[in-house]
Amino acid sequence: MRTLPSRKPLGEKLLSKLAAETAAITGSADAKTEAATRYGRARKAKWFEPVVKTLCELAGPGRRCMFCSGSESSDVEHYRPKAVHPELAMEWENYLWSCTPCNRGKSNRFPPETEDGGLLINPLDENVWDFFFIDDYGLLTPRFDSEAGVPDERAVSTRDLLSLNREAVHESRLMRLRNLRQQVTDTFGLLKQRKLSKGEARERLETWKLEPWQPDVASYFLSGPGKDRSPFKEFLAAI
Amino acid sequence: MYIKSIHLENVRSFPELQFDFERPGGRFAGWTVFVGGNSSGKSTILRSAALALIGPEAGGRLAGSPTGWIQKGQTKASVVLKVKWDREYDGFKQAGKNPGDSFEAGVRWFLEKKTDEIPEFKGVDKRNANDTRIKSAERGPWSPNSFGWFSAGYGPMRRLTGSSSEAMRYSSSKELESRYVTLFREDAALSESEEWLRRMHARTLESSSSEIGRMLEGVKELLGDGLLPHGMKISRITVDHVFVEDAKEVELPMRDISDGCRSIYATILDLIHGLCEVYGANKLFERTSEGKLVVACPGVVIIDEIEAHLHPSWQRDIPEWLKVHFPKIQFLVSTHSPLIAQAADENGLFILPLQSDEDQVARPATDAEYERIRWGTAHKTILGVAFGLKTTRTRWATQKLKRWQELNAKHHEGIRLAASEKREFVQLQKQMELAFDGAPVDAL
């Protein structure tokens, strides 16, 4: 998970096309089958391409999965599954961008509507750092809910359902974290020795922020609450 | 011959499946691997291919009851192979027009009436434009008397000894199914090949023909060429025993060596034995330009769970050994081992989803997936698309990591930890260094 730009509105024409599809689905006797057919057709259709393009823009460099930020290729994901909510199959507000492993973990489950547990966090429409932090070992960790006296229920359910610390992703995240920390330390060193100007250091910062490798790490430690952690804190204060 | 493609219809868990095995450049020999969880259908594919290769008659004797092959709710099922044949090695029995480059060989199961319980098991009828039956399969691979058409199949239980008498009866018969017994029957053993070596040795004693003697020397040289660890090799063949010796010159009868070594010896000996029966002792071996002795005969070899009994280092090396020493064989293997899968040749990796994964279908790996696997580590392969593990840690370790996250989350929020929690937290923090190769700061 990472901070994403806020969901931009689609164009009028596209929205009305989506609305027409939704009307056809809800008007059908078998809405679930209709939703699957219509979405399947749309996903291959030319008119739907701007939807995908907009989602990709929101996902940023590398079009990483909005849930795990890993490097598996991603596709359009229904936040509320179309098999459970056929009326949302063609709804822009219901779309996310997710990789196959996350998508499979989520599948048609949408707790607690289809099973017990807390709701899934929506990485595009909610502030993810209210729910998670990244620890020193690169583990995406549910924050502790001090009122409830337990880790945040929704964060725990999101982590476990999508396996957000599955080994392939976690190892990549830990490597990015170690790498980024090294880059920041090195750059900070050069800055102190005056071998690098503040402007040059800021340029580097911008490149790190745009790096497509596990962008959740950069999002947390360079732009998010992780800015308070050493060595990021000292470096950011110096420039 | 080689299998060009396989097509299943309503066979067990597969409504439909089509796999093409041709590699770039039109080759077929090499390593083709099927991966997938338990009961994903790997054995079904291998056994289906075997039945279509040997035909309904031999296949019927081998597979036993034909029940259970048709998918639930269906009345018929079929498996059809496209078989590519080799004019130099494969011959057709009886006069007739020989097919072109390849032909179809298929078997089918069908219920005459929907209420029938036991299906019929027959060959798939192929007709030409004049409605005449094409009998390529009957005259070729399915005929016990035609020349060539080598194929063999091995199940996960590959032993030298301990076979039940019924299974023995199959493996020592000269029929086509004898080379497939262990693929279908768990109680079968591969004892016949060791016996064959001893018999061949006896024959050299009573005949002046040097052909068999040369063949036996060839077998010894082949099996001694880095197949077994610790420089193990066949030291002596006597009328009573085949002896195996290691680098320390400890000599043991073959039936007393370890399970892994025995199962490998048994399989490869059986393979050589079969090829020798089919192509003759003279055609068996060839020396490469580098002077390496190899078995240069073509054919299809099916192995179910080839990694059984094998140490990981062996799992890594055995595919390469087989490919080098049987350069013209098309190996079709199933595996649960990333090390075996990584040896797959081009267009040789097929992924079967679990039956619970309803939205997934059996498919070849994409080029990108294949490249990642063949260049990758076993660890990455096991976590990747072919095996799909989320973690390789134990449940115990995974629970501990979650507990660490919980305590660390509390600490992160600035909440005071109770004394017992603090002790646990400090201890877990140290252990995290083990779990993640170093302290977060030390890693810099």
XYZ file of C-alpha atoms in Angstrom:
683
model
C 0.000 0.000 0.000
C 1.077 3.543 -0.642
C -0.340 7.024 -0.874
C -1.965 7.474 -4.263
C -3.287 10.631 -5.943
C -7.005 11.121 -5.365
C -9.352 9.491 -7.816
C -9.945 11.907 -10.686
C -13.333 12.160 -12.302
C -13.706 10.523 -15.699
C -15.054 12.403 -18.680
C -18.819 12.889 -19.025
C -19.065 10.690 -22.104
C -17.252 7.803 -20.467
C -19.308 8.093 -17.300
C -22.563 7.981 -19.215
C -21.345 4.944 -21.166
C -20.547 3.213 -17.871
C -23.930 4.259 -16.488
C -25.689 2.775 -19.521
C -23.853 -0.525 -18.959
C -24.824 -0.481 -15.287
C -28.460 0.134 -16.208
C -28.384 -2.852 -18.555
C -26.920 -5.015 -15.791
C -29.363 -3.993 -13.093
C -32.241 -4.336 -15.549
C -31.266 -7.899 -16.378
C -32.932 -10.949 -14.820
C -29.552 -12.527 -14.120
C -27.490 -9.509 -13.080
C -24.411 -11.489 -12.062
C -23.987 -13.226 -15.417
C -24.824 -9.998 -17.219
C -22.181 -8.165 -15.178
C -19.528 -10.757 -15.980
C -20.354 -10.699 -19.704
C -20.562 -6.947 -19.982
C -17.398 -6.333 -18.004
C -15.513 -9.007 -19.990
C -16.592 -7.387 -23.221
C -15.777 -3.879 -22.015
C -12.303 -4.878 -20.832
C -11.443 -5.733 -24.422
C -13.274 -2.786 -25.961
C -11.716 0.394 -27.260
C -14.081 2.707 -25.376
C -12.943 1.247 -22.030
C -9.253 2.016 -22.623
C -9.346 5.507 -21.041
C -10.581 3.877 -17.820
C -7.525 1.611 -17.741
C -5.268 4.493 -18.703
C -6.590 6.653 -15.878
C -6.090 3.854 -13.364
C -2.529 3.368 -14.591
C -1.850 7.072 -14.166
C -3.148 6.865 -10.626
C -0.920 3.844 -9.958
C 2.086 5.889 -11.066
C 5.474 4.789 -12.437
C 5.684 1.059 -13.100
C 1.894 0.677 -12.754
C 2.427 -1.216 -9.538
C -0.406 -3.000 -7.767
C -2.265 -0.590 -5.492
C -2.318 -3.172 -2.710
C 1.156 -4.713 -2.506
C 3.224 -2.400 -4.764
C 4.969 -5.534 -6.061
C 6.195 -6.117 -9.574
C 3.704 -8.695 -10.879
C 1.669 -7.323 -13.748
C -1.632 -5.797 -12.734
C -5.137 -5.349 -14.046
C -8.416 -3.642 -13.233
C -9.807 -4.819 -9.930
C -13.298 -4.461 -8.491
C -13.013 -3.211 -4.929
C -16.423 -4.724 -4.263
C -16.439 -7.987 -6.242
C -18.688 -7.942 -9.306
C -19.899 -11.421 -8.394
C -21.301 -10.026 -5.140
C -22.165 -6.550 -6.381
C -23.037 -6.833 -10.091
C -24.453 -3.287 -9.941
C -20.890 -2.037 -9.291
C -19.224 -3.993 -12.100
C -19.199 -0.944 -14.356
C -18.778 1.701 -11.669
C -15.679 3.910 -11.855
C -15.626 4.477 -8.090
C -15.354 0.719 -7.617
C -12.225 0.276 -9.736
C -8.721 -0.312 -8.442
C -5.508 -1.593 -10.018
C -4.197 -4.848 -8.628
C -1.808 -7.718 -9.369
C -2.875 -11.326 -9.910
C -1.711 -12.702 -6.518
C -3.527 -9.927 -4.600
C -6.565 -10.294 -6.814
C -6.626 -14.033 -6.208
C -6.256 -13.564 -2.443
C -9.188 -11.203 -2.468
C -11.179 -13.178 -5.030
C -14.887 -12.829 -4.422
C -14.486 -12.314 -0.727
C -15.379 -8.977 0.653
C -15.545 -9.219 4.380
C -17.715 -8.873 6.283
C -20.361 -9.073 3.584
C -19.307 -12.512 2.427
C -17.540 -13.747 5.547
C -16.522 -12.681 9.022
C -13.825 -10.115 9.552
C -13.093 -6.448 8.982
C -13.516 -4.652 5.719
C -10.746 -4.312 3.182
C -8.977 -1.004 3.047
C -9.332 0.847 -0.221
C -5.850 2.134 -1.112
C -7.135 4.708 -3.564
C -9.884 6.291 -1.508
C -8.543 6.015 2.014
C -5.408 7.279 3.731
C -3.401 4.057 3.983
C -0.978 5.384 6.621
C -3.900 5.728 9.028
C -3.915 1.948 8.985
C -0.368 0.781 8.259
C 3.244 1.605 8.835
C 6.363 0.010 7.348
C 8.709 -1.300 10.017
C 12.518 -1.413 9.937
C 12.357 -4.859 8.361
C 10.088 -3.762 5.549
C 7.015 -5.455 6.995
C 3.800 -3.643 6.194
C 2.385 -3.590 9.715
C -1.175 -2.855 10.864
C -1.181 0.083 13.280
C -2.264 -0.430 16.841
C -5.731 0.840 17.691
C -5.159 2.156 21.203
C -8.858 2.623 21.918
C -9.706 -0.946 21.003
C -6.483 -2.257 22.553
C -5.751 -4.406 19.481
C -4.160 -3.859 16.063
C -6.566 -2.184 13.651
C -9.042 -4.831 12.601
C -9.430 -3.697 9.013
C -5.695 -3.409 8.525
C -5.121 -6.917 9.901
C -7.819 -8.378 7.691
C -6.441 -6.543 4.648
C -2.898 -7.722 5.337
C -3.958 -11.339 5.832
C -6.475 -11.628 3.024
C -4.087 -10.202 0.428
C -0.923 -11.590 2.066
C 0.672 -8.168 1.838
C 3.827 -9.520 3.471
C 4.078 -12.596 1.280
C 7.705 -13.530 0.892
C 8.182 -12.448 -2.721
C 6.819 -8.966 -1.997
C 8.281 -8.582 1.467
C 11.797 -9.489 0.346
C 11.580 -6.966 -2.437
C 10.274 -4.344 -0.015
C 13.048 -5.028 2.484
C 15.656 -4.766 -0.264
C 14.218 -1.480 -1.465
C 14.182 -0.184 2.089
C 17.822 -1.144 2.680
C 18.747 0.300 -0.693
C 16.912 3.557 -0.118
C 18.383 3.961 3.339
C 21.839 3.462 1.847
C 21.208 6.013 -0.901
C 19.927 8.550 1.603
C 22.870 7.990 3.963
C 25.383 8.292 1.123
C 23.778 11.420 -0.284
C 23.542 12.964 3.175
C 27.274 12.247 3.602
C 28.152 13.974 0.326
C 25.957 16.897 1.279
C 27.747 17.340 4.614
C 31.109 17.188 2.877
C 29.799 19.794 0.435
C 30.494 17.503 -2.489
C 26.878 17.840 -3.475
C 24.604 20.882 -3.535
C 21.181 20.981 -1.915
C 19.669 21.287 -5.357
C 21.401 18.132 -6.526
C 20.274 16.297 -3.408
C 16.683 17.421 -4.056
C 16.956 16.134 -7.595
C 18.011 12.780 -6.261
C 15.074 12.800 -3.879
C 12.706 13.324 -6.808
C 14.229 10.355 -8.707
C 13.822 8.106 -5.677
C 10.196 9.131 -5.374
C 9.560 8.184 -8.999
C 11.441 4.871 -8.862
C 8.955 2.080 -9.728
C 10.588 -0.504 -7.442
C 8.354 -1.101 -4.364
C 7.065 2.483 -4.426
C 5.369 1.903 -1.053
C 8.776 2.299 0.621
C 9.469 5.685 -0.953
C 5.878 6.733 -0.313
C 6.155 5.960 3.396
C 9.699 7.119 4.147
C 10.082 10.066 1.740
C 6.556 11.498 1.661
C 4.652 9.784 4.457
C 4.933 9.411 8.221
C 8.230 7.551 7.797
C 9.844 10.954 7.175
C 10.320 11.047 10.942
C 12.599 8.008 10.909
C 16.351 8.226 10.784
C 18.193 8.752 8.410
C 15.314 10.139 6.328
C 14.449 12.766 8.949
C 17.967 14.253 9.093
C 18.363 14.187 5.314
C 15.020 15.840 4.611
C 15.713 18.517 7.226
C 19.093 19.266 5.624
C 17.693 19.944 2.186
C 8.777 -40.824 -32.284
C 7.769 -37.784 -30.329
C 4.491 -36.421 -29.008
C 3.745 -33.259 -30.948
C 0.635 -32.328 -29.027
C -1.932 -33.717 -26.631
C -5.625 -33.022 -26.600
C -7.875 -34.138 -23.730
C -11.632 -33.917 -23.697
C -13.679 -34.636 -20.576
C -10.871 -36.670 -19.083
C -11.182 -36.590 -15.289
C -10.861 -32.963 -14.149
C -10.157 -31.563 -17.640
C -13.166 -30.461 -19.716
C -10.676 -29.598 -22.443
C -6.941 -29.318 -22.638
C -4.571 -28.780 -25.543
C -0.804 -28.666 -25.086
C 1.719 -28.362 -27.912
C 5.194 -29.649 -27.212
C 7.132 -28.421 -30.208
C 10.159 -26.360 -29.273
C 11.533 -23.465 -31.314
C 13.333 -24.871 -34.325
C 10.954 -27.828 -34.553
C 12.668 -29.878 -31.851
C 10.941 -32.184 -29.363
C 13.731 -33.846 -27.400
C 14.576 -32.446 -23.972
C 12.854 -31.627 -20.739
C 9.142 -30.874 -20.579
C 7.706 -30.333 -17.119
C 4.226 -30.255 -15.625
C 3.867 -28.450 -12.316
C 0.820 -28.050 -10.120
C -0.493 -28.906 -6.689
C -1.646 -32.289 -5.502
C -4.623 -33.537 -7.511
C -4.198 -30.803 -10.121
C -4.155 -33.493 -12.819
C -0.450 -34.000 -13.543
C -0.669 -37.784 -13.372
C -3.858 -37.738 -15.439
C -2.035 -36.003 -18.290
C 0.945 -38.351 -18.104
C -1.192 -41.484 -17.920
C -3.481 -40.292 -20.700
C -0.471 -39.757 -22.932
C 0.785 -43.235 -22.050
C -2.547 -44.881 -22.928
C -2.728 -43.128 -26.275
C 0.858 -44.130 -27.038
C 0.309 -47.840 -26.443
C -3.309 -48.046 -27.609
C -6.547 -49.476 -26.212
C -5.482 -53.090 -26.090
C -2.272 -52.806 -24.085
C -3.657 -49.747 -22.317
C -6.756 -51.619 -21.251
C -4.674 -54.352 -19.661
C -2.507 -51.767 -17.956
C -5.066 -49.309 -16.630
C -7.413 -51.995 -15.340
C -10.982 -50.824 -14.906
C -11.944 -48.066 -17.359
C -14.166 -46.381 -14.777
C -13.282 -42.981 -13.425
C -11.738 -41.580 -16.595
C -14.840 -39.778 -17.865
C -15.560 -36.434 -16.275
C -18.583 -36.432 -13.971
C -21.828 -35.857 -15.825
C -20.344 -36.663 -19.242
C -20.803 -39.803 -21.322
C -17.547 -39.772 -23.255
C -13.939 -38.756 -22.921
C -10.944 -38.852 -25.204
C -7.238 -38.248 -25.429
C -5.674 -37.676 -28.823
C -1.961 -37.283 -29.489
C -0.291 -35.978 -32.597
C 2.642 -38.326 -33.014
C 5.669 -37.314 -35.037
C 7.502 -40.295 -36.377
C 11.064 -40.878 -37.481
C 11.694 -42.734 -40.756
C 15.054 -43.938 -39.554
C 13.874 -45.415 -36.279
C 10.167 -46.187 -36.545
C 8.579 -48.755 -38.842
C 4.993 -49.699 -39.693
C 3.774 -53.263 -39.650
C 1.848 -54.638 -42.677
C 1.510 -53.019 -46.029
C -0.306 -49.728 -46.233
C 0.233 -46.115 -46.986
C 2.521 -44.516 -44.473
C 1.397 -41.210 -43.001
C 3.215 -37.943 -43.595
C 5.286 -36.269 -40.957
C 2.844 -37.041 -38.152
C -0.427 -38.822 -37.406
C -3.025 -39.008 -34.678
C -3.172 -41.690 -32.011
C -6.057 -41.539 -29.601
C -8.120 -43.505 -27.133
C -11.597 -42.822 -25.836
C -13.967 -43.909 -23.129
C -17.722 -43.882 -23.678
C -20.918 -45.065 -22.075
C -23.237 -46.843 -24.521
C -26.232 -45.854 -22.449
C -26.294 -43.042 -19.936
C -27.183 -45.538 -17.214
C -24.179 -47.757 -17.899
C -21.631 -47.855 -15.154
C -18.596 -49.240 -16.884
C -17.506 -47.395 -19.996
C -16.063 -48.951 -23.123
C -12.420 -48.221 -23.827
C -11.487 -48.046 -27.517
C -9.213 -46.379 -29.997
C -10.288 -43.132 -31.608
C -11.463 -43.800 -35.137
C -9.682 -41.732 -37.761
C -10.953 -41.744 -41.320
C -9.635 -40.175 -44.490
C -11.662 -38.359 -47.162
C -12.810 -41.683 -48.672
C -14.094 -42.793 -45.278
C -11.409 -45.470 -45.031
C -10.030 -46.019 -41.554
C -6.529 -44.689 -41.046
C -4.646 -47.301 -39.122
C -1.326 -45.520 -38.570
C -1.426 -45.973 -34.804
C -2.460 -49.639 -35.036
C 0.264 -50.405 -37.566
C 2.863 -48.355 -35.709
C 3.198 -47.570 -32.011
C 0.279 -49.789 -30.898
C 1.587 -52.890 -32.615
C 3.802 -55.098 -30.459
C 5.567 -56.322 -33.584
C 6.344 -53.079 -35.387
C 9.876 -51.745 -35.270
C 10.868 -48.746 -33.158
C 8.331 -46.455 -31.430
C 10.103 -46.465 -28.123
C 8.256 -45.032 -25.172
C 8.266 -45.758 -21.453
C 6.604 -44.419 -18.330
C 7.584 -44.401 -14.665
C 5.544 -43.679 -11.572
C 6.784 -42.155 -8.325
C 7.478 -45.582 -6.813
C 10.478 -46.860 -8.693
C 12.096 -49.729 -6.897
C 14.340 -52.602 -7.710
C 12.624 -55.083 -5.419
C 9.458 -55.811 -3.527
C 6.915 -56.196 -6.247
C 3.695 -58.108 -5.933
C 3.415 -61.109 -8.169
C 0.695 -59.621 -10.340
C 2.629 -56.456 -11.047
C 5.689 -58.595 -11.775
C 3.762 -60.427 -14.405
C 3.267 -57.208 -16.334
C 6.779 -55.906 -16.101
C 8.424 -59.076 -17.297
C 6.070 -59.572 -20.213
C 7.155 -58.523 -23.663
C 3.989 -56.550 -24.269
C 3.947 -52.791 -24.742
C 2.513 -52.166 -21.297
C 5.532 -53.718 -19.620
C 7.399 -50.434 -19.971
C 4.646 -48.544 -18.168
C 3.779 -50.699 -15.157
C 5.114 -48.433 -12.440
C 3.241 -45.453 -13.918
C -0.047 -47.239 -13.249
C 0.705 -49.618 -10.418
C 2.285 -48.646 -7.126
C 3.267 -52.167 -6.226
C 5.365 -52.760 -9.316
C 9.140 -52.907 -9.181
C 11.830 -52.470 -11.782
C 13.627 -55.667 -10.843
C 13.607 -56.937 -14.393
C 16.436 -54.679 -15.569
C 18.956 -55.798 -13.006
C 18.074 -59.346 -13.907
C 18.510 -58.422 -17.551
C 22.053 -57.171 -16.911
C 22.928 -60.424 -15.145
C 21.382 -62.454 -17.929
C 23.338 -60.495 -20.518
C 26.482 -61.117 -18.514
C 25.726 -64.843 -18.448
C 25.276 -64.730 -22.165
C 28.741 -63.237 -22.698
C 30.127 -66.216 -20.806
C 28.633 -68.732 -23.164
C 28.830 -66.955 -26.474
C 31.698 -65.527 -28.410
C 29.662 -62.576 -29.666
C 31.355 -59.380 -28.585
C 28.270 -57.289 -29.250
C 26.704 -57.948 -25.843
C 30.010 -57.523 -24.077
C 30.460 -54.115 -25.693
C 26.917 -53.191 -24.733
C 27.546 -54.106 -21.084
C 30.749 -52.052 -21.055
C 28.691 -49.214 -22.485
C 26.120 -49.509 -19.704
C 28.875 -49.422 -17.093
C 30.534 -46.409 -18.682
C 27.253 -44.520 -19.001
C 26.157 -45.120 -15.407
C 29.650 -44.247 -14.174
C 29.666 -40.875 -15.939
C 28.798 -38.623 -13.033
C 25.334 -40.028 -12.492
C 25.659 -41.027 -8.868
C 27.409 -38.934 -6.216
C 30.725 -39.903 -4.603
C 32.038 -41.399 -7.840
C 29.681 -44.353 -7.588
C 29.758 -46.740 -10.499
C 28.937 -50.290 -11.494
C 32.056 -52.246 -10.631
C 31.158 -55.803 -11.532
C 28.324 -57.737 -13.067
C 28.168 -61.382 -12.055
C 25.604 -64.066 -12.636
C 24.196 -63.412 -9.129
C 24.650 -59.698 -8.561
C 25.282 -56.329 -10.049
C 27.863 -54.668 -7.789
C 28.155 -50.948 -7.179
C 31.347 -49.369 -5.843
C 31.922 -45.892 -4.421
C 35.059 -43.721 -4.406
C 36.231 -45.418 -1.194
C 36.069 -48.705 -3.052
C 33.284 -50.041 -0.872
C 31.395 -52.547 -2.970
C 27.707 -53.390 -2.478
C 25.140 -55.358 -4.433
C 22.879 -52.897 -6.256
C 19.828 -53.911 -4.265
C 21.543 -52.800 -1.041
C 22.448 -49.246 -1.990
C 20.393 -46.268 -0.777
C 16.829 -45.637 -1.964
C 17.727 -42.611 -4.032
C 20.610 -44.288 -5.848
C 18.577 -47.421 -6.382
C 15.582 -45.635 -7.789
C 17.781 -43.724 -10.237
C 19.698 -46.823 -11.256
C 16.498 -48.798 -11.613
C 14.900 -46.162 -13.837
C 17.890 -45.569 -16.083
C 18.681 -49.258 -16.388
C 15.095 -49.926 -17.324
C 15.321 -47.189 -19.920
C 18.472 -48.636 -21.464
C 16.972 -52.097 -21.303
C 13.844 -50.949 -23.107
C 15.783 -49.039 -25.759
C 18.013 -52.053 -26.295
C 14.999 -54.323 -26.769
C 13.479 -51.890 -29.253
C 16.455 -50.716 -31.275
C 18.998 -53.466 -30.638
C 22.305 -53.458 -28.782
C 24.198 -52.205 -31.803
C 22.209 -49.034 -32.282
C 22.168 -48.140 -28.599
C 25.294 -46.103 -27.944
C 27.016 -43.351 -29.795
C 30.119 -41.336 -28.986
C 29.855 -37.564 -29.274
C 32.632 -35.489 -30.843
C 33.852 -34.808 -27.282
C 34.159 -38.534 -26.700
C 31.159 -38.799 -24.392
C 29.157 -42.003 -24.589
C 25.448 -41.248 -25.064
C 22.285 -43.150 -25.925
C 21.292 -41.560 -29.197
C 17.907 -43.215 -29.791
C 14.706 -41.168 -29.978
C 11.518 -41.827 -28.062
C 9.188 -40.603 -25.326
C 9.897 -41.068 -21.630
C 7.281 -40.141 -19.063
C 8.245 -39.795 -15.407
C 5.773 -38.961 -12.643
C 7.353 -37.092 -9.705
C 10.891 -37.650 -10.817
C 12.275 -36.099 -7.629
C 11.123 -38.982 -5.392
C 13.967 -40.043 -3.057
C 16.377 -37.462 -4.452
C 18.461 -34.996 -2.455
C 18.037 -31.403 -3.743
C 21.498 -31.349 -5.284
C 20.508 -34.388 -7.261
C 17.191 -32.909 -8.244
C 19.176 -30.030 -9.679
C 21.583 -32.264 -11.613
C 19.544 -35.227 -12.812
C 17.591 -33.437 -15.569
C 20.841 -32.188 -17.078
C 22.385 -35.656 -16.847
C 19.444 -37.253 -18.591
C 19.350 -34.617 -21.314
C 23.066 -35.019 -22.015
C 23.061 -38.807 -21.982
C 19.738 -39.313 -23.802
C 19.913 -36.374 -26.196
C 17.115 -37.564 -28.491
C 14.573 -38.512 -25.834
C 11.518 -36.364 -25.203
C 11.123 -36.389 -21.432
C 7.688 -35.548 -20.066
C 7.905 -35.240 -16.303
C 5.750 -34.023 -13.469
C 7.248 -32.510 -10.370
C 6.737 -30.720 -7.079
C 10.338 -29.553 -7.115
C 11.420 -26.108 -8.331
C 14.860 -27.523 -9.120
C 13.373 -30.006 -11.566
C 11.107 -27.361 -13.103
C 13.991 -24.957 -13.663
C 15.578 -27.456 -16.051
C 12.640 -27.211 -18.453
C 13.607 -26.585 -22.062
C 11.914 -23.961 -24.196
C 8.156 -24.379 -24.478
C 8.559 -27.096 -21.887
C 6.837 -25.724 -18.813
C 3.138 -26.276 -18.172
C 1.277 -24.979 -15.157
C -1.760 -26.813 -13.799
C -3.905 -24.874 -11.344
C -5.455 -26.419 -8.274
C -8.996 -27.608 -8.783
C -10.111 -25.060 -6.184
C -8.798 -22.265 -8.433
C -11.874 -22.164 -10.587
C -10.910 -19.144 -12.643
C -7.564 -20.652 -13.661
C -6.930 -23.084 -16.484
C -4.010 -25.368 -17.280
C -1.620 -23.462 -19.539
C 1.952 -23.239 -20.767
C 4.129 -20.750 -18.929
C 4.520 -17.487 -20.826
C 7.950 -16.693 -22.280
C 8.564 -14.144 -19.549
C 7.559 -16.592 -16.815
C 9.724 -19.297 -18.327
C 12.775 -17.033 -18.581
C 12.339 -15.943 -15.001
C 12.215 -19.563 -13.868
C 15.146 -20.858 -15.843
C 17.362 -17.988 -14.732
C 15.982 -17.961 -11.216
C 16.735 -19.507 -7.853
C 14.681 -22.332 -6.353
C 13.508 -19.908 -3.684
C 12.142 -17.447 -6.230
C 10.642 -20.247 -8.313
C 8.770 -21.676 -5.349
C 7.303 -18.238 -4.569
C 6.510 -17.531 -8.211
C 3.706 -18.380 -10.563
C 4.614 -22.050 -11.086
C 4.337 -23.064 -7.439
C 2.665 -20.031 -5.882
C 3.748 -20.362 -2.256
C 3.137 -17.231 -0.190
C 5.891 -18.120 2.197
C 8.522 -20.794 2.655
C 8.635 -20.269 6.414
C 6.943 -22.604 8.870
C 3.619 -21.669 10.392
C 5.468 -21.309 13.680
C 7.840 -18.696 12.241
C 4.979 -16.932 10.452
C 3.045 -16.680 13.733
C 6.137 -15.277 15.439
C 6.486 -12.626 12.734
C 2.875 -11.624 13.264
C 3.404 -11.429 17.018
C 6.432 -9.220 16.388
C 4.329 -6.933 14.240
C 1.714 -6.698 16.958
C 4.164 -5.746 19.702
C 6.083 -3.451 17.372
C 2.821 -1.742 16.374
C 2.099 -1.001 20.006
C 5.622 0.285 20.520
C 5.327 2.351 17.333
C 2.197 4.051 18.652
C 4.094 4.970 21.830
C 2.027 2.695 24.053
C 3.822 1.321 27.097
C 4.450 -2.393 26.891
C 3.819 -4.480 29.984
C 6.942 -6.005 31.537
C 6.293 -9.451 30.047
C 5.517 -7.947 26.647
C 8.708 -5.938 26.777
C 10.777 -9.060 27.428
C 9.086 -10.794 24.519
C 9.592 -7.737 22.321
C 13.326 -7.533 23.051
C 13.787 -11.202 22.412
C 11.775 -11.169 19.178
C 13.722 -8.145 17.986
C 16.915 -10.186 18.220
C 15.300 -13.076 16.441
C 14.141 -10.809 13.622
C 17.819 -10.459 12.765
C 17.884 -14.196 12.128
C 14.704 -14.113 10.127
C 15.793 -11.225 7.922
C 19.563 -11.675 7.639
C 20.902 -8.917 9.825
C 19.859 -5.977 11.915
C 18.195 -3.153 10.029
C 21.078 -0.830 10.842
C 23.857 -3.361 10.347
C 22.555 -4.019 6.885
C 23.751 -0.589 5.832
